[in-house]
mmCIF file of C-alpha atoms and ligand atoms in Angstrom:
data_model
loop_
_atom_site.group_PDB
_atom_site.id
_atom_site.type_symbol
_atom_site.label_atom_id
_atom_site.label_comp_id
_atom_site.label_asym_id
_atom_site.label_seq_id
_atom_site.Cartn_x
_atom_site.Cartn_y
_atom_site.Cartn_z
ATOM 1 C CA UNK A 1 88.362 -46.122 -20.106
ATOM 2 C CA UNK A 2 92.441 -46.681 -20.099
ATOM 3 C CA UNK A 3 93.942 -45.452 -16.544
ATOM 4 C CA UNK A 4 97.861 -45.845 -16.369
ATOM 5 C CA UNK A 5 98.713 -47.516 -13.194
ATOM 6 C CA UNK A 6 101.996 -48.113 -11.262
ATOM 7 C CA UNK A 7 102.777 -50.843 -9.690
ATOM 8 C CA UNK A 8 106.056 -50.607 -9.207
ATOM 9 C CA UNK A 9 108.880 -48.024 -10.484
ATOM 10 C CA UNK A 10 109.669 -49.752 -13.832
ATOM 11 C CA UNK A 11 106.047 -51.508 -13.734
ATOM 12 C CA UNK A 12 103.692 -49.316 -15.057
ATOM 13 C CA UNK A 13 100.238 -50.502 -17.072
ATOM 14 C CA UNK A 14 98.141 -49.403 -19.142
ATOM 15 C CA UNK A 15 94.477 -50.884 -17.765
ATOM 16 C CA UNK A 16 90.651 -50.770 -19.181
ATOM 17 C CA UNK A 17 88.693 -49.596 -15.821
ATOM 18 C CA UNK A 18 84.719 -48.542 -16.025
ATOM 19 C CA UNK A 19 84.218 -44.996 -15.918
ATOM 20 C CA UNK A 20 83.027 -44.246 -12.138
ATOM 21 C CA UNK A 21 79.523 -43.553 -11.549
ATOM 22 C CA UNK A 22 78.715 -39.476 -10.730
ATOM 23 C CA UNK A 23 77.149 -39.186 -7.125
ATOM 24 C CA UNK A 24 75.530 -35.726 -6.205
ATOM 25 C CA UNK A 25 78.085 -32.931 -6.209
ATOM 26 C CA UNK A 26 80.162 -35.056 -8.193
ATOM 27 C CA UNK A 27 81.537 -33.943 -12.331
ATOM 28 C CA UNK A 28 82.990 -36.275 -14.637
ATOM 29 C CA UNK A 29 85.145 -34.704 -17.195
ATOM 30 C CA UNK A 30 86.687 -36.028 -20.140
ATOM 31 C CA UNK A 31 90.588 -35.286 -19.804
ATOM 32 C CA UNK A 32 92.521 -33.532 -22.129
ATOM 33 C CA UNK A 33 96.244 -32.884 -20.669
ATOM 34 C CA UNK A 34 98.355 -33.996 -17.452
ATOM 35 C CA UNK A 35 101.576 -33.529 -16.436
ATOM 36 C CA UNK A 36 104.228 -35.833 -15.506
ATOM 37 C CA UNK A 37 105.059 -34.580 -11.638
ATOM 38 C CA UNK A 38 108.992 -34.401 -11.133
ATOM 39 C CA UNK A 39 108.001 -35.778 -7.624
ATOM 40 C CA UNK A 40 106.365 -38.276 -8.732
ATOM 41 C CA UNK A 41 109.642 -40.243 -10.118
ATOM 42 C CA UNK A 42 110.693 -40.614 -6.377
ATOM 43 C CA UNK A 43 110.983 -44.224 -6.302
ATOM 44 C CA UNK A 44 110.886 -44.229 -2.053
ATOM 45 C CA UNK A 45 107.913 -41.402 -3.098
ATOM 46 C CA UNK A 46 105.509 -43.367 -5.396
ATOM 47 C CA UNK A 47 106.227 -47.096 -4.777
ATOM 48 C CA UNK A 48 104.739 -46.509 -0.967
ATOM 49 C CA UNK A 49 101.572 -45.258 -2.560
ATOM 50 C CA UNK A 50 101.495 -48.331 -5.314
ATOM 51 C CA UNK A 51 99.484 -49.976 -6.939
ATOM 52 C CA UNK A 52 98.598 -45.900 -8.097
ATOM 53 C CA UNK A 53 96.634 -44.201 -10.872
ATOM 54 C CA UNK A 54 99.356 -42.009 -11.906
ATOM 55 C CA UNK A 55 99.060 -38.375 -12.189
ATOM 56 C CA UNK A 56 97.802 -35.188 -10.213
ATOM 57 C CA UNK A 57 98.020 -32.209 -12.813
ATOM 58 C CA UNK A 58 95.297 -33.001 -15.321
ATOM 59 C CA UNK A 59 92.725 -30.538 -16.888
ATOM 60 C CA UNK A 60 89.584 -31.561 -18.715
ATOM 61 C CA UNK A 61 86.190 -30.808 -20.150
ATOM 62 C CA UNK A 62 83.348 -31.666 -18.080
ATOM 63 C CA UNK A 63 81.147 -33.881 -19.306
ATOM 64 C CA UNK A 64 78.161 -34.748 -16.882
ATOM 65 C CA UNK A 65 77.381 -33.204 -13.715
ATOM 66 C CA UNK A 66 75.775 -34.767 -10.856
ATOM 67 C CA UNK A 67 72.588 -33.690 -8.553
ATOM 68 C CA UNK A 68 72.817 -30.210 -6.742
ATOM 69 C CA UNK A 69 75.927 -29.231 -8.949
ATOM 70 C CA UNK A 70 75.073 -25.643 -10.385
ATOM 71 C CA UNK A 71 78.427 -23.407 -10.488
ATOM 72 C CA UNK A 72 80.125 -25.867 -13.140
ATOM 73 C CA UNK A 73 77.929 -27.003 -16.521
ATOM 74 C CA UNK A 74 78.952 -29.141 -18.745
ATOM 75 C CA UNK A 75 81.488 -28.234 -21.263
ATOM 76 C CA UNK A 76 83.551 -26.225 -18.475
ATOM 77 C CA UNK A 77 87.157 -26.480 -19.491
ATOM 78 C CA UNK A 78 88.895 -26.922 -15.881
ATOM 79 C CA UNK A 79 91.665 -27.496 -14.238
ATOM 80 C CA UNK A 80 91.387 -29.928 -10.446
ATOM 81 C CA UNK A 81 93.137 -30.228 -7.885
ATOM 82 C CA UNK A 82 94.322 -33.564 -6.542
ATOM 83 C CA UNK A 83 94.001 -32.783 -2.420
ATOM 84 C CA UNK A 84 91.341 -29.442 -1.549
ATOM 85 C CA UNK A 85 90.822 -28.789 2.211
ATOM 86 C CA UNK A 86 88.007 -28.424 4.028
ATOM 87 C CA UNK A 87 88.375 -24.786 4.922
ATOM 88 C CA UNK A 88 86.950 -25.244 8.212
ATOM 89 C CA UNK A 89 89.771 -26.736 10.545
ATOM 90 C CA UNK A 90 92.279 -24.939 12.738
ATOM 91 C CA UNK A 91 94.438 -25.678 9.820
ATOM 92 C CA UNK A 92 92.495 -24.287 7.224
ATOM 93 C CA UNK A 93 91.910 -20.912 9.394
ATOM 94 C CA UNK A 94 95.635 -20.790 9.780
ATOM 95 C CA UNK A 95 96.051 -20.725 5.881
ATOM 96 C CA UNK A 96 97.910 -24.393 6.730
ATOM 97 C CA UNK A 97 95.550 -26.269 3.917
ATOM 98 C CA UNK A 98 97.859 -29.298 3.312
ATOM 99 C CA UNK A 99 97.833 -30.503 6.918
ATOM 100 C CA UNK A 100 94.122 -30.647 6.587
ATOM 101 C CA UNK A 101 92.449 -34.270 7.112
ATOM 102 C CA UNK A 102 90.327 -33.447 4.418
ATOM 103 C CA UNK A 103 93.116 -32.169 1.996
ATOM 104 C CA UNK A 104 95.289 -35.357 2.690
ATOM 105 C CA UNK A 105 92.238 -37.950 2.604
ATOM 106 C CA UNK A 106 90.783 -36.323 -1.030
ATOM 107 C CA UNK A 107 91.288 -37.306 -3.993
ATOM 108 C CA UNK A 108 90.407 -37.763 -7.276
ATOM 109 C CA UNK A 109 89.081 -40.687 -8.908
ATOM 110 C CA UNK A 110 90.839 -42.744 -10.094
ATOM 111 C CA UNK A 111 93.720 -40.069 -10.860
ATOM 112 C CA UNK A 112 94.470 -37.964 -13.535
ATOM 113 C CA UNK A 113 96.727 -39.986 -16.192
ATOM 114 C CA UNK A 114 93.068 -41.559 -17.020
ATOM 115 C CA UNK A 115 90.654 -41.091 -20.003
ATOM 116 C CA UNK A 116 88.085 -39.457 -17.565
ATOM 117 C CA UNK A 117 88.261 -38.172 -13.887
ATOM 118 C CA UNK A 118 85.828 -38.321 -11.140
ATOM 119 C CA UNK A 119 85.810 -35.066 -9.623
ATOM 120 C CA UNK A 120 84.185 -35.456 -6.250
ATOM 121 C CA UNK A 121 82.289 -32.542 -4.595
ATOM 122 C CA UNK A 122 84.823 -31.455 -1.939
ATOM 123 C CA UNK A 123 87.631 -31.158 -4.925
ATOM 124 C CA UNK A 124 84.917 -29.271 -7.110
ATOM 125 C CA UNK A 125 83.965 -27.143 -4.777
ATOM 126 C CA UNK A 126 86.956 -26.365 -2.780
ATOM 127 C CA UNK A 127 89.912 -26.272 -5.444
ATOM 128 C CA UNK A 128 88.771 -26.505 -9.297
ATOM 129 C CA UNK A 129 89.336 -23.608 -11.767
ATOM 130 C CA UNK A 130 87.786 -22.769 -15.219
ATOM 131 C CA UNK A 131 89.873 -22.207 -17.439
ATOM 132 C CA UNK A 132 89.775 -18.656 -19.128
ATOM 133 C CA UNK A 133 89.946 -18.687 -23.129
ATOM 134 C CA UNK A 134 93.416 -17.981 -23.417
ATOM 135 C CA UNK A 135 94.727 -20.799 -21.012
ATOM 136 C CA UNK A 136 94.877 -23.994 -22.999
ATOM 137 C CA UNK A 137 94.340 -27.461 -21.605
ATOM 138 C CA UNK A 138 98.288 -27.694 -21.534
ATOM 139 C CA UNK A 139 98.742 -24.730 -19.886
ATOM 140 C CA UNK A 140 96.236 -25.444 -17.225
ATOM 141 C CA UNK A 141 98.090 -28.325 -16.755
ATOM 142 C CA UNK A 142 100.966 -26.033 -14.973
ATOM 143 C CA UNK A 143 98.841 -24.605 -12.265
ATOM 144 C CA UNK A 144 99.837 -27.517 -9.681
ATOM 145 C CA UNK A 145 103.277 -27.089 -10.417
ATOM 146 C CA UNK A 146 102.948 -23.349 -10.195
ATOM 147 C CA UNK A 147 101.279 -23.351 -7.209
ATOM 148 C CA UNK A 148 103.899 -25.623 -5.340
ATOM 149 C CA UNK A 149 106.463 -22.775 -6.316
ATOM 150 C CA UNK A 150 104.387 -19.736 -5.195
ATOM 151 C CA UNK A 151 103.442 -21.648 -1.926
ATOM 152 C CA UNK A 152 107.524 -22.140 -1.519
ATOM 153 C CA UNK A 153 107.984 -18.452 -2.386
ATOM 154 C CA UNK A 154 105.757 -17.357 0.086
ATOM 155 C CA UNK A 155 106.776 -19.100 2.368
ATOM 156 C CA UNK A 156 110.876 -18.366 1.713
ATOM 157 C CA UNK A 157 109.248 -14.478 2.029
ATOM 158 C CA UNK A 158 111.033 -13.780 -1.241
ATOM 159 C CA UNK A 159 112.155 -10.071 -1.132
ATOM 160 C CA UNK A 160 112.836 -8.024 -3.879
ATOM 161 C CA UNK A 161 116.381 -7.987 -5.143
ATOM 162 C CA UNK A 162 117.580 -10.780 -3.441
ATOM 163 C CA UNK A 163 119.927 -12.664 -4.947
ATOM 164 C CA UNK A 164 118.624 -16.485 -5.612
ATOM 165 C CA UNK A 165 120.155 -19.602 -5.925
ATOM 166 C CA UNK A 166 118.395 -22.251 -7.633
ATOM 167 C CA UNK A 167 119.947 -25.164 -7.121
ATOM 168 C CA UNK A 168 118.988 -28.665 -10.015
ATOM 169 C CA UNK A 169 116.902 -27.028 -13.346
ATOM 170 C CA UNK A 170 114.319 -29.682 -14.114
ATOM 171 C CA UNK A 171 111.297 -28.439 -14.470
ATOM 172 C CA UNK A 172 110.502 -27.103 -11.014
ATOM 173 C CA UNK A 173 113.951 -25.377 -10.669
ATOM 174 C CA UNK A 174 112.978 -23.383 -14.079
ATOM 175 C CA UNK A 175 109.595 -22.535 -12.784
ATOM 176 C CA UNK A 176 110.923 -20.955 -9.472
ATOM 177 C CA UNK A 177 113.354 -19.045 -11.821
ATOM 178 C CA UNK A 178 110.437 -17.809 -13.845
ATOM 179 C CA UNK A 179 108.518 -16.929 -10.476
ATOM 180 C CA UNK A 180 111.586 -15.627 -8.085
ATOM 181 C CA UNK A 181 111.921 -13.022 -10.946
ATOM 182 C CA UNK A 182 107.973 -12.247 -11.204
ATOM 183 C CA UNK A 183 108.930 -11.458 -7.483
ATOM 184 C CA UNK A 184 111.114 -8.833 -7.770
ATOM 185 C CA UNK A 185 114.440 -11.062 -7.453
ATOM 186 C CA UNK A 186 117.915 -9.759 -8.002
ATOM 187 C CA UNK A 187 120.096 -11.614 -9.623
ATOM 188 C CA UNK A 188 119.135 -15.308 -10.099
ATOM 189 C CA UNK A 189 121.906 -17.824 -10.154
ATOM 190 C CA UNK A 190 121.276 -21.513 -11.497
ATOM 191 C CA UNK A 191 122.787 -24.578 -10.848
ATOM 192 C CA UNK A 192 122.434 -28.159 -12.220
ATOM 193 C CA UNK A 193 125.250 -30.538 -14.333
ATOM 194 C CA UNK A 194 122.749 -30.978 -17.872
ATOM 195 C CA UNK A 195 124.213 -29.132 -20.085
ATOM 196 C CA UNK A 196 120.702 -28.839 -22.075
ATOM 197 C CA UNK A 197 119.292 -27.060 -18.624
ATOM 198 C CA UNK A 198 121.739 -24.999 -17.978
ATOM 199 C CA UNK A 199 121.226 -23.512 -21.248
ATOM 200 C CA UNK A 200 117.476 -23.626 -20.905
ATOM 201 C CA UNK A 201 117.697 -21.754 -17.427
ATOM 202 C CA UNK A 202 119.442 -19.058 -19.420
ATOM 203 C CA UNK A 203 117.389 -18.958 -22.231
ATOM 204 C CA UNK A 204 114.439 -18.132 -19.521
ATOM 205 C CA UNK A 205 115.993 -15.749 -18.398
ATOM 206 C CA UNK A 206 119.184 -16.260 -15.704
ATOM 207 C CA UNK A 207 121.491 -14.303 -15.087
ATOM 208 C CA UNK A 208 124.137 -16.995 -14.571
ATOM 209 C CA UNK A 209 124.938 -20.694 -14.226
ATOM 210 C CA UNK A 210 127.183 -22.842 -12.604
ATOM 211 C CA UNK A 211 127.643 -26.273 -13.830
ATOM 212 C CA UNK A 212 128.428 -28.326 -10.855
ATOM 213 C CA UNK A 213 129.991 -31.167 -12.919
ATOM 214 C CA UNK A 214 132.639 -28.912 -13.147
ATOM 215 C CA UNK A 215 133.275 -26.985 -10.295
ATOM 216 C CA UNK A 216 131.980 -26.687 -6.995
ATOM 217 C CA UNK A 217 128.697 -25.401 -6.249
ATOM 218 C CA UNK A 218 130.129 -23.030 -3.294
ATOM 219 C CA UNK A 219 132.865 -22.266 -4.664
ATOM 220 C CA UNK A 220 131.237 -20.827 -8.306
ATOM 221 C CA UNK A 221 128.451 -18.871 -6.206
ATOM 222 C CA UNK A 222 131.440 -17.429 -4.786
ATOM 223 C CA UNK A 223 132.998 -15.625 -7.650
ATOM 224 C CA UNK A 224 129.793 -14.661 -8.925
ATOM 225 C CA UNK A 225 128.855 -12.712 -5.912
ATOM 226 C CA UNK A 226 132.329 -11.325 -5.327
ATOM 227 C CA UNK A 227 131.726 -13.442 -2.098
ATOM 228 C CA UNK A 228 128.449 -12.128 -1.366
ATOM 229 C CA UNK A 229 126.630 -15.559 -1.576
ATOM 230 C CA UNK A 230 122.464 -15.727 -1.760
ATOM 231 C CA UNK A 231 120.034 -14.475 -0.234
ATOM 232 C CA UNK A 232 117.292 -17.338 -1.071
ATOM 233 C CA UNK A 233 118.514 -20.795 -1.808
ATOM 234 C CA UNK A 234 116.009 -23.084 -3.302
ATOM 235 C CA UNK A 235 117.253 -26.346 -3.319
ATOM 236 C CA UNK A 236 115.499 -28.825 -5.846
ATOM 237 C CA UNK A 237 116.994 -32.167 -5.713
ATOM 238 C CA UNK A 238 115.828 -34.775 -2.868
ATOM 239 C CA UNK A 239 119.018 -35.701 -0.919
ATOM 240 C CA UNK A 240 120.370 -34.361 1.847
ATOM 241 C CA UNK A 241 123.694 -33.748 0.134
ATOM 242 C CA UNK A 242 122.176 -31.426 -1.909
ATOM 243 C CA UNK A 243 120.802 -29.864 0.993
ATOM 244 C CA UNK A 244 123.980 -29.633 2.670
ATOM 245 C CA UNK A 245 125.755 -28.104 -0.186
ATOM 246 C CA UNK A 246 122.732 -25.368 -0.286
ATOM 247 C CA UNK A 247 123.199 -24.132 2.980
ATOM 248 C CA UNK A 248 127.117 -23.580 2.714
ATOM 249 C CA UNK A 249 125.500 -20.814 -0.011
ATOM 250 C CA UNK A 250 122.977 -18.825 2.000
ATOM 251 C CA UNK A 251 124.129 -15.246 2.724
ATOM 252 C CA UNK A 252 123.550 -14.295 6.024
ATOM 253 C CA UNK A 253 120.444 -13.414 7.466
ATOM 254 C CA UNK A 254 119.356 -15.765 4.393
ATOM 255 C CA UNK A 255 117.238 -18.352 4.094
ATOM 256 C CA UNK A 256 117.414 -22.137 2.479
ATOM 257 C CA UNK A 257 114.330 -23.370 1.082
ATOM 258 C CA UNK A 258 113.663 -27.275 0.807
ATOM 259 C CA UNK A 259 111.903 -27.412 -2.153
ATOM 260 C CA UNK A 260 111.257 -31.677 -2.206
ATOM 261 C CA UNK A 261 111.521 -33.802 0.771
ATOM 262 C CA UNK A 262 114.662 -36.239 1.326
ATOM 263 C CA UNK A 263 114.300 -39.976 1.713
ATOM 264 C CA UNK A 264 112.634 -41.079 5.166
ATOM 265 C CA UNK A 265 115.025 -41.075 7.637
ATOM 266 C CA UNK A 266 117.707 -39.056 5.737
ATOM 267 C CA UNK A 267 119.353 -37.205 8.247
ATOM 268 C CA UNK A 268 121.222 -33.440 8.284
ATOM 269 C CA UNK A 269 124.734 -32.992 10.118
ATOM 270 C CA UNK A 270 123.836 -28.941 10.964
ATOM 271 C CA UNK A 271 125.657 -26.462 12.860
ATOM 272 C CA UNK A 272 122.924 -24.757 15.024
ATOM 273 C CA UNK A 273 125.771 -22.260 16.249
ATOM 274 C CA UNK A 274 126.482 -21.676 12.348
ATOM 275 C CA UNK A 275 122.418 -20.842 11.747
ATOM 276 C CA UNK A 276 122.202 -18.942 15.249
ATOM 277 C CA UNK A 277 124.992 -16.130 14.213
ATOM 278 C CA UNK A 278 124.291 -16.103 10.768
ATOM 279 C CA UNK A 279 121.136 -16.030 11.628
ATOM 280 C CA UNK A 280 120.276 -18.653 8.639
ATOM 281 C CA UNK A 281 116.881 -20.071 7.949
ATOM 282 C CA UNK A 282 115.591 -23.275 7.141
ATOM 283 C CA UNK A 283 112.567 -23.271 5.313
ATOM 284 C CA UNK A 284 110.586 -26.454 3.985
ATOM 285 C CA UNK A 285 107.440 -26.100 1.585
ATOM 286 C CA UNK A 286 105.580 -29.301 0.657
ATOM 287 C CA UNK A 287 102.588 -29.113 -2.403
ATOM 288 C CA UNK A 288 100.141 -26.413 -2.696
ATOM 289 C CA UNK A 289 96.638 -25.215 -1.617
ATOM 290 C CA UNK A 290 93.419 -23.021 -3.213
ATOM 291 C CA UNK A 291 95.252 -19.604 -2.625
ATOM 292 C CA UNK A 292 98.427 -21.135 -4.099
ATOM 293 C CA UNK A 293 96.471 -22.594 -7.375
ATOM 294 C CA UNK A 294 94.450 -19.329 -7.976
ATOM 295 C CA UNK A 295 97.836 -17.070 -7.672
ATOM 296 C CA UNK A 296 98.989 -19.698 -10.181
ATOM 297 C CA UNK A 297 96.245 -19.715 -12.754
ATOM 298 C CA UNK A 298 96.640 -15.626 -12.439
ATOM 299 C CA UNK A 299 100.550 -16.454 -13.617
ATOM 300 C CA UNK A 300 99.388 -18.291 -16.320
ATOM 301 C CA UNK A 301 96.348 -16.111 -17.554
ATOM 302 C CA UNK A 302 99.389 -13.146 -17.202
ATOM 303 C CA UNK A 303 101.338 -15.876 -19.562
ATOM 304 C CA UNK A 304 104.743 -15.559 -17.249
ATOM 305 C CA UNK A 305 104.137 -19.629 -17.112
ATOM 306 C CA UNK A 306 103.319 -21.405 -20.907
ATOM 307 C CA UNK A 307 103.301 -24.663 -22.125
ATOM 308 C CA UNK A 308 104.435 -23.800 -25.296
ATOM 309 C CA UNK A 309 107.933 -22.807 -24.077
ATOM 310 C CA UNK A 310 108.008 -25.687 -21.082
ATOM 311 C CA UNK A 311 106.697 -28.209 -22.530
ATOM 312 C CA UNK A 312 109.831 -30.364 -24.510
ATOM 313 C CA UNK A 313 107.632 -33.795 -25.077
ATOM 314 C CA UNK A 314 104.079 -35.378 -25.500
ATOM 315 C CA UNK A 315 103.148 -39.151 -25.476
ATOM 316 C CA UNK A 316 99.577 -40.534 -25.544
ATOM 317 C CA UNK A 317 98.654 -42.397 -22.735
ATOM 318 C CA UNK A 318 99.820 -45.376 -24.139
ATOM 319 C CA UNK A 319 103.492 -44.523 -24.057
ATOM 320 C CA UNK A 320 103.326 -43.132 -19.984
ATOM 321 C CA UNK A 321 106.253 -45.711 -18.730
ATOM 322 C CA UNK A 322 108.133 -43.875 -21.895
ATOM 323 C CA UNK A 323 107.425 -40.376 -20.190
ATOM 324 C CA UNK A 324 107.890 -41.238 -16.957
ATOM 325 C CA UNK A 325 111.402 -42.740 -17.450
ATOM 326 C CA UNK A 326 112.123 -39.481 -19.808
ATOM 327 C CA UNK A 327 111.205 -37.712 -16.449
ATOM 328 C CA UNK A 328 113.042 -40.131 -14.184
ATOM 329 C CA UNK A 329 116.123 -40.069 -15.706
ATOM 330 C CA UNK A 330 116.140 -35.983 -15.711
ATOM 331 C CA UNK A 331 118.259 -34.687 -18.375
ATOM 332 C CA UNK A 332 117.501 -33.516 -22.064
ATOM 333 C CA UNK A 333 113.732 -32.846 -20.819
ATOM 334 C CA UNK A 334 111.770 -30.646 -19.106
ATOM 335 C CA UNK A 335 107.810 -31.110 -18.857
ATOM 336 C CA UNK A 336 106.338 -33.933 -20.225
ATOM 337 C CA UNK A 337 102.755 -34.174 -20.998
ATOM 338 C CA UNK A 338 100.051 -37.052 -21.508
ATOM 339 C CA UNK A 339 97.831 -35.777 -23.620
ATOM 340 C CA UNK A 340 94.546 -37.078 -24.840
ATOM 341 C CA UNK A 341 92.445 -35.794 -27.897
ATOM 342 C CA UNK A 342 92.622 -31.922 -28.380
ATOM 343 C CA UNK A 343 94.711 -30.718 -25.657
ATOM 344 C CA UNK A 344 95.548 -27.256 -27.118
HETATM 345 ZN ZN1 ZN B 401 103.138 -32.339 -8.964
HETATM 346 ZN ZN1 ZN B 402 90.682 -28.128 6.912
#
């Protein structure tokens, strides 16, 4: 089977692996879709995790099951989820599933941009999903994405009509738009300096951009909100600077969600005395777990997420360095999909 493996950031191959053998508990499934993760085109992110199967948002149709496996049957369309916790440790209890050792050691095997996927029993049992009849492959494909943005929601304690900022509009930055507003949100602001998803932000519905190539984020925000500022700022892009700028928009008694980590060792230059009378939160959200993925999956049954609107480009396997540069480089795109034979 052909697996497409990283190596490096502009190294990736295309490789002929055997499919792995099915141990009790264990599916195989034959894959159909998987997304190209905006986090994944981190260089810092990826290249500490290389060599790498590429890929974490794949759905399939199983196609052997092993001993003792009776909930899923062949033929199951499903979505899996990379990392599922053990549901067991003081984590887990605490509704904390990504700090579980078991979340963070899973996996699946050998990832998902692959022509088949190992799904081993704790990842079958703990986090995979059928998919209903009117959830395609490609839209199944959006439940880890999804999920990361409910978890973040959640966790930001989104209330209704607050006024959001979303700051950068790739893909993720559209998907919180889609979801603050599922949430009751106010107005919804969006910021990036791509022309293409500025317009794409308000073709999905916001109420107003700012293009920061032209004028300053703060500043914009400003005469938007008649000086008002946001209540929830969701800040996309992985630098501090970004971060920075973010917080100089929170409202107070607002919060600033960290929606993707900065580089190790990236630092902040904060005002504690700022936060303390404004009272201003910081709020940090990294990847998903079960509850996230099943809210998600109800999103995209409900059809508030689709891949027909998100998704702007396809490749077959064989073109993934071609995808994942389209997604690197961040500007007339916004989902890109590997897809394999019938992925509708
Ligand atoms: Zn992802
Ligand atoms: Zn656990």
């Amino acid at each position: 089977m052909r697996v497409a493996r990283l190596y490096s950031f502009n190294d990736i191959r295309i490789e002929d692996i055997p499919v792995p053998p099915v141990g009790a508990g264990d599916v195989l499934i034959k894959t159909h879709a998987c997304g190209i993760c905006s986090g994944d085109v981190m260089p810092w992110y990826i290249e500490e995790k290389a060599p790498i199967v590429l890929g974490h948002e794949p759905t399939g149709e199983i196609v052997e099951t092993g001993k003792g496996v009776t909930y899923f049957q062949q033929g199951d369309r499903v979505f899996t989820h990379h990392h599922a916790p053990c549901f067991t440790c003081r984590y887990c209890r605490r509704g904390d599933y990504v700090q579980c050792p078991t979340w963070k050691s899973s996996h699946l095997v050998p990832g998902g941009i692959s022509e088949y996927i190992l799904i081993p029993s704790i990842n079958l049992e703990n986090d995979t999903i059928v998919l209903s009849k009117n959830v395609s492959y490609e839209d199944g494909t959006f439940i880890e994405p999804t999920a990361c943005v409910v978890k973040g929601l959640k966790r930001a304690r989104i209330r209704n009509d607050d006024t959001v900022l979303i700051i950068g509009l790739g893909i993720m930055g559209i998907l919180n738009l889609l979801i603050a507003r599922e949430h009751g949100a106010g107005k919804v602001i969006c910021a990036d300096r791509v022309k293409f998803r500025l317009d794409k932000a308000l073709e999905y519905g916001a109420d107003y951009t700012i293009d920061v190539s032209e004028r300053a984020l703060d500043e914009g925000l400003k005469d938007i909100t008649g000086g008002g500022m946001a209540e929830l700022v969701i800040v996309g892009p992985s630098s501090a600077e970004a971060m920075m700028e973010g917080l100089k928009c929170v409202r107070p008694g607002g919060q600033a969600l960290f929606f993707t980590p900065a580089r190790p060792g990236e630092t902040l230059a904060i005002d504690p005395n700022y936060l303390y009378f404004n009272d201003i939160n910081i709020i940090t959200s990294y990847s998903c777990g079960p509850d996230d993925t099943a809210d998600a999956f109800e999103l995209i049954e409900k059809g508030v997420v689709s891949a027909e609107r998100l998704v702007t480009h396809r490749f077959p396997i064989a073109r993934t360095s071609e995808a994942f540069a389209l997604t690197a480089k961040a500007e007339n795109s916004l989902k890109s999909l590997i897809v394999f034979d019938g992925s509708k």
